[in-house]
mmCIF file of C-alpha atoms and ligand atoms in Angstrom:
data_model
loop_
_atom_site.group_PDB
_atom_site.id
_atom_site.type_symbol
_atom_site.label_atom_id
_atom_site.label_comp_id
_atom_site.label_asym_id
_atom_site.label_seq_id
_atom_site.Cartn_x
_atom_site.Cartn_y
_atom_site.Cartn_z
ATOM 1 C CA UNK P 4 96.002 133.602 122.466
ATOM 2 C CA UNK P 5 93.429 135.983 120.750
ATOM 3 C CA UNK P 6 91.249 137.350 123.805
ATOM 4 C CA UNK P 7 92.918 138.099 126.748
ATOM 5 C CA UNK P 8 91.407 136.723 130.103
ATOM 6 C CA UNK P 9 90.806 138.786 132.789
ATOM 7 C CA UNK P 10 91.633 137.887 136.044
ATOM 8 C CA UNK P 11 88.199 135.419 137.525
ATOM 9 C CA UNK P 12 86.388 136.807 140.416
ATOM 10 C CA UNK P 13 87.459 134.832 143.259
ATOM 11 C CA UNK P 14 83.805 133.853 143.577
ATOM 12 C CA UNK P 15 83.204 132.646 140.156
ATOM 13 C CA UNK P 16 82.498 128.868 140.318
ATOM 14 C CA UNK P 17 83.867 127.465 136.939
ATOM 15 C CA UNK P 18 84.547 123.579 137.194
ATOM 16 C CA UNK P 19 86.425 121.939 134.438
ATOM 17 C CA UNK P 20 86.454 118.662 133.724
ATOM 18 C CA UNK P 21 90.021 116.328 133.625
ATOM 19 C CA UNK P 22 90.169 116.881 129.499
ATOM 20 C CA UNK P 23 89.551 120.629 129.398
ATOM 21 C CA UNK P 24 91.719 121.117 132.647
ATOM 22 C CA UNK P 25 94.489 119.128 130.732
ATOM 23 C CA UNK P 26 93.645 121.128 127.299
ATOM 24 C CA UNK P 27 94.167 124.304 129.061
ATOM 25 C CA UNK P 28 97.606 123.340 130.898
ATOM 26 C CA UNK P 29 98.579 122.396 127.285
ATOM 27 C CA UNK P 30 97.826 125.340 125.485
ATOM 28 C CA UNK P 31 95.423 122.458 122.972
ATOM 29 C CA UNK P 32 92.494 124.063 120.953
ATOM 30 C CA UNK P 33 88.825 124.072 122.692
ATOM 31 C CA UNK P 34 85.489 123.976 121.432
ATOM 32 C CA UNK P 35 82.866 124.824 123.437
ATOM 33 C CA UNK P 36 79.175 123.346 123.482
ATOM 34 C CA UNK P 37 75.950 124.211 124.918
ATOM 35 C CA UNK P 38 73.500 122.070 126.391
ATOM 36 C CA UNK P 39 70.591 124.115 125.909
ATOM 37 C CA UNK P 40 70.101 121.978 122.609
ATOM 38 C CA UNK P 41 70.118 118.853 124.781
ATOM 39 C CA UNK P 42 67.887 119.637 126.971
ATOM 40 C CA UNK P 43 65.383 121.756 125.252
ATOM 41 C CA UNK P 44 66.141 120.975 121.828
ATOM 42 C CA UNK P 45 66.599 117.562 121.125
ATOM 43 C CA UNK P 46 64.122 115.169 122.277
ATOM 44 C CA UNK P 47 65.694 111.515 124.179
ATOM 45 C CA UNK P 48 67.474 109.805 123.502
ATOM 46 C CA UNK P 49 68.231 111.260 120.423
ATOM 47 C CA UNK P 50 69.755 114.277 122.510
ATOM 48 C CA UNK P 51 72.631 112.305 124.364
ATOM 49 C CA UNK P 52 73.269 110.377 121.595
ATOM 50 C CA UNK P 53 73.518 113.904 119.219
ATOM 51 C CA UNK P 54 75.770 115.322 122.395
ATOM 52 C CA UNK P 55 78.259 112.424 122.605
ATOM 53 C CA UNK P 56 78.468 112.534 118.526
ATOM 54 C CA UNK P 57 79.318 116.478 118.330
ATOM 55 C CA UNK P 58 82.098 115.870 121.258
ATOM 56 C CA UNK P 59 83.658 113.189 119.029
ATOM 57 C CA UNK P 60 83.371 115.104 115.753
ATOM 58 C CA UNK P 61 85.425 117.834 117.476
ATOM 59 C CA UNK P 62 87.985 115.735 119.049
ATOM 60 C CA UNK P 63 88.139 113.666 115.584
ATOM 61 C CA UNK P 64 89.225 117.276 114.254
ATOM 62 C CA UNK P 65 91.802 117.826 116.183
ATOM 63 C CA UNK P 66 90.486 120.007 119.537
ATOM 64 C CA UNK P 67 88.730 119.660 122.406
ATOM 65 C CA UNK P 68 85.283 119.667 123.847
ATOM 66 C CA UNK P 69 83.716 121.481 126.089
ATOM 67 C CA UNK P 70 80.063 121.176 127.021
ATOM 68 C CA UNK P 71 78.830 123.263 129.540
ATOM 69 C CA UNK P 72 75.479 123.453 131.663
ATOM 70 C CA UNK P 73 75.448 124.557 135.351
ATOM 71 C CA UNK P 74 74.896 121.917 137.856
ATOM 72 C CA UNK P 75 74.243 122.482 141.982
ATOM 73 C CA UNK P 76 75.552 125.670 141.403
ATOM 74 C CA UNK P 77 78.684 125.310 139.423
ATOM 75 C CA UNK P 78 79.818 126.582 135.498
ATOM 76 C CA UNK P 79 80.763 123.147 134.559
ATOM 77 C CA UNK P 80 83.000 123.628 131.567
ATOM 78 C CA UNK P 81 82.917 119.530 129.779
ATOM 79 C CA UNK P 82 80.851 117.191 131.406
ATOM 80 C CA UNK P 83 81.893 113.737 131.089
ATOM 81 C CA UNK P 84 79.724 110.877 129.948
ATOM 82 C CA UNK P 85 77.229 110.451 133.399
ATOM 83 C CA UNK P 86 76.724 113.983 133.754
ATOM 84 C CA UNK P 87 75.833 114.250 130.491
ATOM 85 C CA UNK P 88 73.266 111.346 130.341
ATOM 86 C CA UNK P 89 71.847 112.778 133.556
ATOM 87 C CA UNK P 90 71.298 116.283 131.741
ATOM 88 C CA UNK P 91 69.750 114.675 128.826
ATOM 89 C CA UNK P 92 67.362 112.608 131.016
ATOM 90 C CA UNK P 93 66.372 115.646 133.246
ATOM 91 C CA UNK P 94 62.866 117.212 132.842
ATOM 92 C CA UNK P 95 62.018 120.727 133.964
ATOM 93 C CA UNK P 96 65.473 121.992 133.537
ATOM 94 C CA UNK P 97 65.981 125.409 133.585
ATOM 95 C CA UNK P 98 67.007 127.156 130.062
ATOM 96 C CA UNK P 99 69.516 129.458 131.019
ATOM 97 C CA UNK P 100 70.249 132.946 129.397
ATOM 98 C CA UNK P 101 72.150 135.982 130.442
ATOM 99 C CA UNK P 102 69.544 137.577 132.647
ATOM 100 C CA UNK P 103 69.101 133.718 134.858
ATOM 101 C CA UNK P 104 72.538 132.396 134.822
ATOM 102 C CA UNK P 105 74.211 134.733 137.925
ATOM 103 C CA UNK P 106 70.742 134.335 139.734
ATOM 104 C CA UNK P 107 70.454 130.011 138.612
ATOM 105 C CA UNK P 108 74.447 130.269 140.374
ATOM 106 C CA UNK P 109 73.419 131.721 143.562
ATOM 107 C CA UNK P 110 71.127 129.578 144.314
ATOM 108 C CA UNK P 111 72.919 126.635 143.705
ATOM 109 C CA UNK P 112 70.328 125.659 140.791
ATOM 110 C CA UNK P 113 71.186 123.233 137.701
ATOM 111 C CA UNK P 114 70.363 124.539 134.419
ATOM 112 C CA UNK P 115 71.415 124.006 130.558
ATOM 113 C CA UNK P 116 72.789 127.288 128.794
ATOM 114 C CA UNK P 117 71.560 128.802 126.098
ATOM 115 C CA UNK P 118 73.935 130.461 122.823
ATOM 116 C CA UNK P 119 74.262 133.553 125.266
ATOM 117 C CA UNK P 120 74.678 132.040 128.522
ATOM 118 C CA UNK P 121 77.296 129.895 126.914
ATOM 119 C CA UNK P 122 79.418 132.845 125.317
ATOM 120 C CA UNK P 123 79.546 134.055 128.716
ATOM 121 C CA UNK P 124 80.897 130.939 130.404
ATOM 122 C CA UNK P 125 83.375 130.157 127.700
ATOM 123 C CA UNK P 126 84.575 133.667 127.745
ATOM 124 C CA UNK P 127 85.096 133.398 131.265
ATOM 125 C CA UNK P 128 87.039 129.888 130.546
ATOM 126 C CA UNK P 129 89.579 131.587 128.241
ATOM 127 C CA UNK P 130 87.839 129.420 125.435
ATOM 128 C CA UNK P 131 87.387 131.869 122.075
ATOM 129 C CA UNK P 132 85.066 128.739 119.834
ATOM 130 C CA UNK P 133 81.579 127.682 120.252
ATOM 131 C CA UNK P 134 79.414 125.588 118.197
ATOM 132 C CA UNK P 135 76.104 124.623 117.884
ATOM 133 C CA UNK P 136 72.896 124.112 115.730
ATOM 134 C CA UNK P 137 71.437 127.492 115.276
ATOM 135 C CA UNK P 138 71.240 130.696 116.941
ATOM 136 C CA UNK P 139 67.990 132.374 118.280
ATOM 137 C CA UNK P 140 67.063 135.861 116.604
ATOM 138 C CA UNK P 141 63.910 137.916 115.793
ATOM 139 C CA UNK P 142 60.867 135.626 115.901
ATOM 140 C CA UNK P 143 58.136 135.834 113.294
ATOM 141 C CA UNK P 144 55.599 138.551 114.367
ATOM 142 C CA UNK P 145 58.138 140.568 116.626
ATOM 143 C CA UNK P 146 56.957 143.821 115.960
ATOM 144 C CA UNK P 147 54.252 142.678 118.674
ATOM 145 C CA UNK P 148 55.440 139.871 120.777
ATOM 146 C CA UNK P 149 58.825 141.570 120.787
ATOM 147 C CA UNK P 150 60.586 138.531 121.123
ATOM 148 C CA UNK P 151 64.194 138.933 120.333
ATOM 149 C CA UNK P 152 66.477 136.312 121.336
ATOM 150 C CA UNK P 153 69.757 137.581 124.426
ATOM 151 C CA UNK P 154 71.610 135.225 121.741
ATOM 152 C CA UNK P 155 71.744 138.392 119.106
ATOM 153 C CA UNK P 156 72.830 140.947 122.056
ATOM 154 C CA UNK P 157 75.266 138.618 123.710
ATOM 155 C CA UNK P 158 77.421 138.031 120.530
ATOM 156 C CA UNK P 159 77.521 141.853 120.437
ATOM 157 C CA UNK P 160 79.006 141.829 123.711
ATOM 158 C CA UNK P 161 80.826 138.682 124.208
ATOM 159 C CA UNK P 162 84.301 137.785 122.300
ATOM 160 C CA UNK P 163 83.043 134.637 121.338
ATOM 161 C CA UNK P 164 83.020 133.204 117.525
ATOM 162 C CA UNK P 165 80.043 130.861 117.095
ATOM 163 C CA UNK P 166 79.428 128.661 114.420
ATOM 164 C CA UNK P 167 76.088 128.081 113.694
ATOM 165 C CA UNK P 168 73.739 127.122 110.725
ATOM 166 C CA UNK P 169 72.860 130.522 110.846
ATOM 167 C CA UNK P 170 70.034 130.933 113.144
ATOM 168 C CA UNK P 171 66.615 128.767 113.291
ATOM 169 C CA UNK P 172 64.190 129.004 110.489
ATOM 170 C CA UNK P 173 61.433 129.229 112.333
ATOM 171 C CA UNK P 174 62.723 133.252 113.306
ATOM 172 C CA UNK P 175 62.098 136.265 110.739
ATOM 173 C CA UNK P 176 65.753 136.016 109.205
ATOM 174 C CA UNK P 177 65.539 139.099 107.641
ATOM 175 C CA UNK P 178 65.020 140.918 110.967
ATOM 176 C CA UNK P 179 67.358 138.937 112.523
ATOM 177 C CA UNK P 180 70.416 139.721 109.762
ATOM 178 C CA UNK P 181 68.906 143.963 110.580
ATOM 179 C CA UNK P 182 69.640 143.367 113.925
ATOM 180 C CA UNK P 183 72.866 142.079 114.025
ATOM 181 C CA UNK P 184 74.056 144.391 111.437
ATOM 182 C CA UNK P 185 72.462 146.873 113.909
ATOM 183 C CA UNK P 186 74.564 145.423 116.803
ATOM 184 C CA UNK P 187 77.882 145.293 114.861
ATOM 185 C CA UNK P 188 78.248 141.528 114.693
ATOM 186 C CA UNK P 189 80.005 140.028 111.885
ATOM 187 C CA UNK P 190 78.095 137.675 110.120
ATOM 188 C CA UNK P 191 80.432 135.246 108.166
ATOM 189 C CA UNK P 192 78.830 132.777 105.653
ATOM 190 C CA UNK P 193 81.182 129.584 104.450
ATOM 191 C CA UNK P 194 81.684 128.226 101.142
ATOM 192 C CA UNK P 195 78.887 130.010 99.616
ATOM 193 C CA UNK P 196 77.510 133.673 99.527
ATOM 194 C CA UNK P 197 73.885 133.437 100.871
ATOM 195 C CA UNK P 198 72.763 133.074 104.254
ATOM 196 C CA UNK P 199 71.537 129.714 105.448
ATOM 197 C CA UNK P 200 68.743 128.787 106.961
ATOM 198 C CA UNK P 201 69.478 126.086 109.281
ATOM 199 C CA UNK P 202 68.006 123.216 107.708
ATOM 200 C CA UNK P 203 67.976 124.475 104.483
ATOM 201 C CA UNK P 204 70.932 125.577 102.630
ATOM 202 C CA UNK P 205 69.757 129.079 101.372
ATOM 203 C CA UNK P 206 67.508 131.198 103.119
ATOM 204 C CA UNK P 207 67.227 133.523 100.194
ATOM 205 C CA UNK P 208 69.335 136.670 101.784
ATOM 206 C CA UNK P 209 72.839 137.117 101.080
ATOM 207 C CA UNK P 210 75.186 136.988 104.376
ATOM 208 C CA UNK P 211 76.798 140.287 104.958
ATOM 209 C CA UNK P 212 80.331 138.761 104.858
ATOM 210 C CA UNK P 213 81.801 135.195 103.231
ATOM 211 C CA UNK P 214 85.238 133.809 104.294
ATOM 212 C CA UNK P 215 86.086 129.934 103.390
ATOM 213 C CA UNK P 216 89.096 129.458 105.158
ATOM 214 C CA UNK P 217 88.965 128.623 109.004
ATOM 215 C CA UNK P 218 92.588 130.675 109.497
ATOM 216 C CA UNK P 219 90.938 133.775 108.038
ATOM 217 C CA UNK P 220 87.940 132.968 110.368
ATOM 218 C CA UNK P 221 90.215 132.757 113.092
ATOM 219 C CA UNK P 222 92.671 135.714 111.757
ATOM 220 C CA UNK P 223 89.104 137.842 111.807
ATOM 221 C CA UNK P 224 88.310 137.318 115.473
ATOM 222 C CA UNK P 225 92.145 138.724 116.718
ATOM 223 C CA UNK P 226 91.594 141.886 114.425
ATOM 224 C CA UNK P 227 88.180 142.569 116.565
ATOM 225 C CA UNK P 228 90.058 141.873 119.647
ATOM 226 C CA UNK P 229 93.154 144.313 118.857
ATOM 227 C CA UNK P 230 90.369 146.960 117.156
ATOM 228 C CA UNK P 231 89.377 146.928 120.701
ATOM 229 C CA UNK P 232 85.731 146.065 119.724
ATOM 230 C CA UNK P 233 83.853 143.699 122.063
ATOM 231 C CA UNK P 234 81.330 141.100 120.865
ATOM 232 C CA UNK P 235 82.387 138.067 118.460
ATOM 233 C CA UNK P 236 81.710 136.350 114.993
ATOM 234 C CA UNK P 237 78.766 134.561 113.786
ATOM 235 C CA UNK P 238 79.827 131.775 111.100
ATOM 236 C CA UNK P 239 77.282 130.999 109.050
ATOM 237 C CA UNK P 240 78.117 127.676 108.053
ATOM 238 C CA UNK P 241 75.517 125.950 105.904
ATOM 239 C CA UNK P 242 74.152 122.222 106.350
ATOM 240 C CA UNK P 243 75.777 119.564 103.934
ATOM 241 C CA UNK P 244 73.744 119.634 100.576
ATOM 242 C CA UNK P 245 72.710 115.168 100.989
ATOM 243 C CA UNK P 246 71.181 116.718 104.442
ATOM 244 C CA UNK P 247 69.176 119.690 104.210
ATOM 245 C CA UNK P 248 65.387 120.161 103.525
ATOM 246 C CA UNK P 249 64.078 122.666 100.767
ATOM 247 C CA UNK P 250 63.077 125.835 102.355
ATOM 248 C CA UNK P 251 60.355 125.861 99.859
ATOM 249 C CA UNK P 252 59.320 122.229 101.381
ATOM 250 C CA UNK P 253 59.584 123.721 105.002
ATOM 251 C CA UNK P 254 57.762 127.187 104.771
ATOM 252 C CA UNK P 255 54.419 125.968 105.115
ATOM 253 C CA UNK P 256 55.447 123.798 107.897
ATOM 254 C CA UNK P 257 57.026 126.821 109.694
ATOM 255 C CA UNK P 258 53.989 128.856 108.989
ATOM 256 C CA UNK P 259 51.555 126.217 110.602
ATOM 257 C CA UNK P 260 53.536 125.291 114.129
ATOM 258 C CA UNK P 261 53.792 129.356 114.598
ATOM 259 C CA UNK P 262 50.070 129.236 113.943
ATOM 260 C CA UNK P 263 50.195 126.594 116.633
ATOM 261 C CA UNK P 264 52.224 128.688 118.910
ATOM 262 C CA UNK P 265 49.713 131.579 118.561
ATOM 263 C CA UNK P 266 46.746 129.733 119.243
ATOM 264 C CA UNK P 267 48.615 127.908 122.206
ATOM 265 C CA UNK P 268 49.383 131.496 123.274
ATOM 266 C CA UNK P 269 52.996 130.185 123.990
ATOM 267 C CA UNK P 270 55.203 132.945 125.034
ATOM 268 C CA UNK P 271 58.985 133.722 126.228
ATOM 269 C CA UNK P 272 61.431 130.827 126.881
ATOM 270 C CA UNK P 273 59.067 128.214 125.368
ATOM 271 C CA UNK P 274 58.256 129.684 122.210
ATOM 272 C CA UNK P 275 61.891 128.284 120.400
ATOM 273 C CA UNK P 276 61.550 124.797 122.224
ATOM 274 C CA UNK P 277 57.403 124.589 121.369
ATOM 275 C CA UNK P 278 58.067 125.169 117.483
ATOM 276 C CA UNK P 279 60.946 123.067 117.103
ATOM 277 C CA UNK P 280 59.106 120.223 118.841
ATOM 278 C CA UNK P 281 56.230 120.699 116.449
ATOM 279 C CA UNK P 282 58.439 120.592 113.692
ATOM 280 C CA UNK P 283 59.655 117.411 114.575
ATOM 281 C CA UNK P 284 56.251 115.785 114.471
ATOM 282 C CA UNK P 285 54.843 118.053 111.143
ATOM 283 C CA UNK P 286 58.130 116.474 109.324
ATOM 284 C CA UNK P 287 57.843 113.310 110.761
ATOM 285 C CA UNK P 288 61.317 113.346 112.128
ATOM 286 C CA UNK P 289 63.008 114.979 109.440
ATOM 287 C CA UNK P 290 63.872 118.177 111.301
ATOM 288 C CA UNK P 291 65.811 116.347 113.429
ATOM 289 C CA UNK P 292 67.718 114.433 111.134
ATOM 290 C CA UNK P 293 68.930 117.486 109.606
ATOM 291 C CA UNK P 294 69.600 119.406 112.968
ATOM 292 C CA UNK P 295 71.668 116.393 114.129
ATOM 293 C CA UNK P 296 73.671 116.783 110.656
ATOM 294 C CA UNK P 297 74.669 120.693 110.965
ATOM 295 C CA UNK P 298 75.274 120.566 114.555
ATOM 296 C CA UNK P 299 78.247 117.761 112.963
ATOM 297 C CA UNK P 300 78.904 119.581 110.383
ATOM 298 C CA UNK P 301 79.388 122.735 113.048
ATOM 299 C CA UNK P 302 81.324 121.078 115.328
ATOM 300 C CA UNK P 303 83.741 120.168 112.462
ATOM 301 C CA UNK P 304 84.061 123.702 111.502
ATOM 302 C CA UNK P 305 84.774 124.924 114.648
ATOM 303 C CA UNK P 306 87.831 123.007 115.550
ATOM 304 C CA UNK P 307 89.037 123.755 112.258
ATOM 305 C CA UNK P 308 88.591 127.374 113.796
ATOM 306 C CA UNK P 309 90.043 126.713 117.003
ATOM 307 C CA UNK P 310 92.814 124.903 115.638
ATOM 308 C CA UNK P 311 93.677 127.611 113.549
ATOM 309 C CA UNK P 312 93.571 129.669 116.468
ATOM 310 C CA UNK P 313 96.193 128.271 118.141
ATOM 311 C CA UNK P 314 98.256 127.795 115.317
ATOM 312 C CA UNK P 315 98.154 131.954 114.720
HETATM 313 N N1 PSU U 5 70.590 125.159 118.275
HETATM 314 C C1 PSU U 5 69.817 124.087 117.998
HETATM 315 N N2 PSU U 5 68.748 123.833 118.818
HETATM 316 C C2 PSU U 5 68.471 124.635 119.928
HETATM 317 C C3 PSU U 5 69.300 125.761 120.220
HETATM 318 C C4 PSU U 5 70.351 125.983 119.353
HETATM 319 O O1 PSU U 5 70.044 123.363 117.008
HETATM 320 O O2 PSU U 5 67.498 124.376 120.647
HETATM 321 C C5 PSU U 5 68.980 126.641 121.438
HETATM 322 C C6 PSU U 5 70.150 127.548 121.807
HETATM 323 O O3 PSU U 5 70.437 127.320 123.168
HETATM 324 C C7 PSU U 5 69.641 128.949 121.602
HETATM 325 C C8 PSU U 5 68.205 128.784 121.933
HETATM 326 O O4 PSU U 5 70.307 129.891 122.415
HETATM 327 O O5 PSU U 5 67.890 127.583 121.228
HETATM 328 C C9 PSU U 5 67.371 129.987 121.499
HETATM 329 O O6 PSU U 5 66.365 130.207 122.434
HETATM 330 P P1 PSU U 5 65.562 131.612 122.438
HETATM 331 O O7 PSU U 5 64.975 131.728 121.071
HETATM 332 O O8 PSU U 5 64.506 131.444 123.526
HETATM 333 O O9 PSU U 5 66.550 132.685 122.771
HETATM 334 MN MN1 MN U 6 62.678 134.736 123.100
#
C-alpha cells in the first residue's frame, strides 16, 4: 500500500458498497469517482448513462469503481445502479466541497462531491486513485471575483492522485498551473509535453512535469508519501486526438458564456455548472461529446494507475 490509513473516527459514516467492500478484503485496485459531474455537470440522461460507462471502462481495465456522493447522511463509497439513477435524476442537489461536506454529514443531508470533497472521502477509504473530467482552478477574472476552486488546495493537502484532462477550459489556466506550482502539487502531463485543456488537446502552456508510464505515475505518488509531503498528483492526461475540439474553435465560445456569467451576475458554486451548461448549448452538444470522451479516456488511465499501484 502507498498511503497509510489512519485509524477512522469511530463516528465517521463511510458505507461501501458489496464490490468495493469485496475489493478492499482482496487487496484489488480501486478507482474512485465523483458525482459532482453527474449531478452538476452532465445534463440527463446523458449523466447516468456517462456514470455507468466510466464504471465499466475502469472495471474493463482491470480495477474497481468507486463512485461516491453522500446520501441521508452517509460517505457512500460505490453506489450501485438505483442509487446512481436516483442521483442523476435528483434536482437541487447539494455540490459538496471541503468546507460543506462535515456540515452536509451532520445533518443527515444528500449531496454529490466535488474533486475536493472526493479526495477527502477516498483518502479516508484507503483508496489512493481518482478520476474524472477536469479539475476546477482559477476562474477567468479572479483577480476580482477571487474565485479559486477548494479542488487546487485540497490536492495540496490530500494524498490523492487525480487524473484529469487537466482542469476546465473555461478557468485562467495559466493562473491555475501558478497556483499549483505555488501549492507544491505535481502536475504530470501524459504522452505529450504541454498541458491540456480539457477538451482540447493543448492549452498552449507546457505542464511542469511529463511521465508516460502509469508505474512511474504510481512509483511518483509512494516517493511523496515516504518524503513525508502531504497532498497528491495531478495527471494531466489529454483527450484522444478523433475527440477533442480546437482551442482556437472554443476560445470565443469560452469568452461569450463568461460574458454570460457576468451579465447573469452568477457567482460561487454556480459559476463552473452555469458555463459548462452554456457551453453545451453555444456548441450545440459538442462539449459534451468530448467531456464524455476524456472522462473514458481518464478512467482508463487511472486503473492503469491503480493497478500499478498494487502491483508496486
Ligand atoms: N469534471 C467534469 N465536469 C465537472 C466537474 C469535473 O468533467 O462538472 C466538477 C468537479 O466536481 C469539480 C467541480 O470539483 O466541477 C469544480 O467546481 P468549482 O469550480 O465550483 O470548484
Ligand atoms: Mn469557485
Amino acid at each position: 500500500m502507498m498511503t497509510q490509513r489512519a485509524p477512522l473516527p469511530l463516528s465517521l459514516p463511510l458505507r461501501f458498497s458489496p464490490a468495493v467492500a469485496a475489493a478492499r478484503a482482496a487487496g484489488a485496485p480501486i478507482v474512485a469517482l465523483e458525482s459532482t459531474i453527474i449531478t452538476h455537470g452532465m445534463p440527463w440522461p446523458q449523466n447516468i448513462a456517462t456514470a455507468e460507462a466510466v464504471e465499466a471502462a475502469v472495471a474493463a481495465a482491470g480495477a474497481v469503481p468507486a463512485t461516491i456522493a453522500v446520501l441521508d447522511g452517509e460517505i457512500h463509497i460505490g453506489l450501485d445502479k438505483a442509487r446512481l439513477a436516483a442521483l442523476g435524476q435528483a434536482r437541487n442537489v447539494a455540490k459538496l466541497s471541503r468546507a460543506d461536506l462535515a456540515a452536509c454529514l451532520a445533518q443527515g443531508g444528500t449531496g454529490a462531491t466535488t474533486v475536493a470533497a472526493t479526495m477527502i472521502c477516498a483518502a479516508q477509504a484507503g483508496i489512493a486513485v481518482f478520476a474524472t473530467g477536469g479539475i476546477g482552478g482559477v476562474h477567468r477574472g479572479a483577480e476580482d471575483s477571487f474565485d479559486i476552486s477548494a479542488d487546487l488546495h485540497e490536492l495540496a493537502q490530500t494524498p490523492v492522485t487525480v487524473v484529469a484532462a487537466g482542469a476546465k477550459a473555461i478557468l485562467d489556466l495559466a493562473k491555475t498551473l501558478e497556483v499549483l506550482e505555488t501549492l507544491g502539487v505535481p502536475v504530470i502531463a501524459v504522452g505529450q509535453d504541454g498541458f491540456c485543456a480539457f477538451w482540447s488537446r493543448e492549452s498552449g502552456l507546457a505542464a511542469p512535469l511529463r511521465m508516460d508510464d502509469p508505474k512511474t505515475i504510481a512509483a511518483a505518488h509512494r516517493m511523496r508519501a515516504a518524503l513525508g509531503l502531504p497532498g497528491g498528483q495531478l495527471v494531466a492526461n489529454p483527450i484522444p486526438a478523433e475527440d477533442e475540439i480546437a482551442a482556437a474553435e472554443l476560445a470565443p465560445l469560452i469568452a461569450q458564456a463568461q460574458a454570460d456569467a457576468d451579465a447573469a451576475g452568477i457567482t460561487g458554486k454556480a459559476v463552473t455548472p452555469f458555463l459548462l451548461d452554456r457551453l453545451y448549448h453555444l456548441t450545440q452538444g459538442r462539449s459534451l461529446a468530448a467531456n464524455i470522451a476524456l472522462v473514458l479516456n481518464n478512467a482508463r488511465l487511472g486503473a492503469a494507475i491503480a493497478v500499478a499501484m498494487r502491483d508496486a
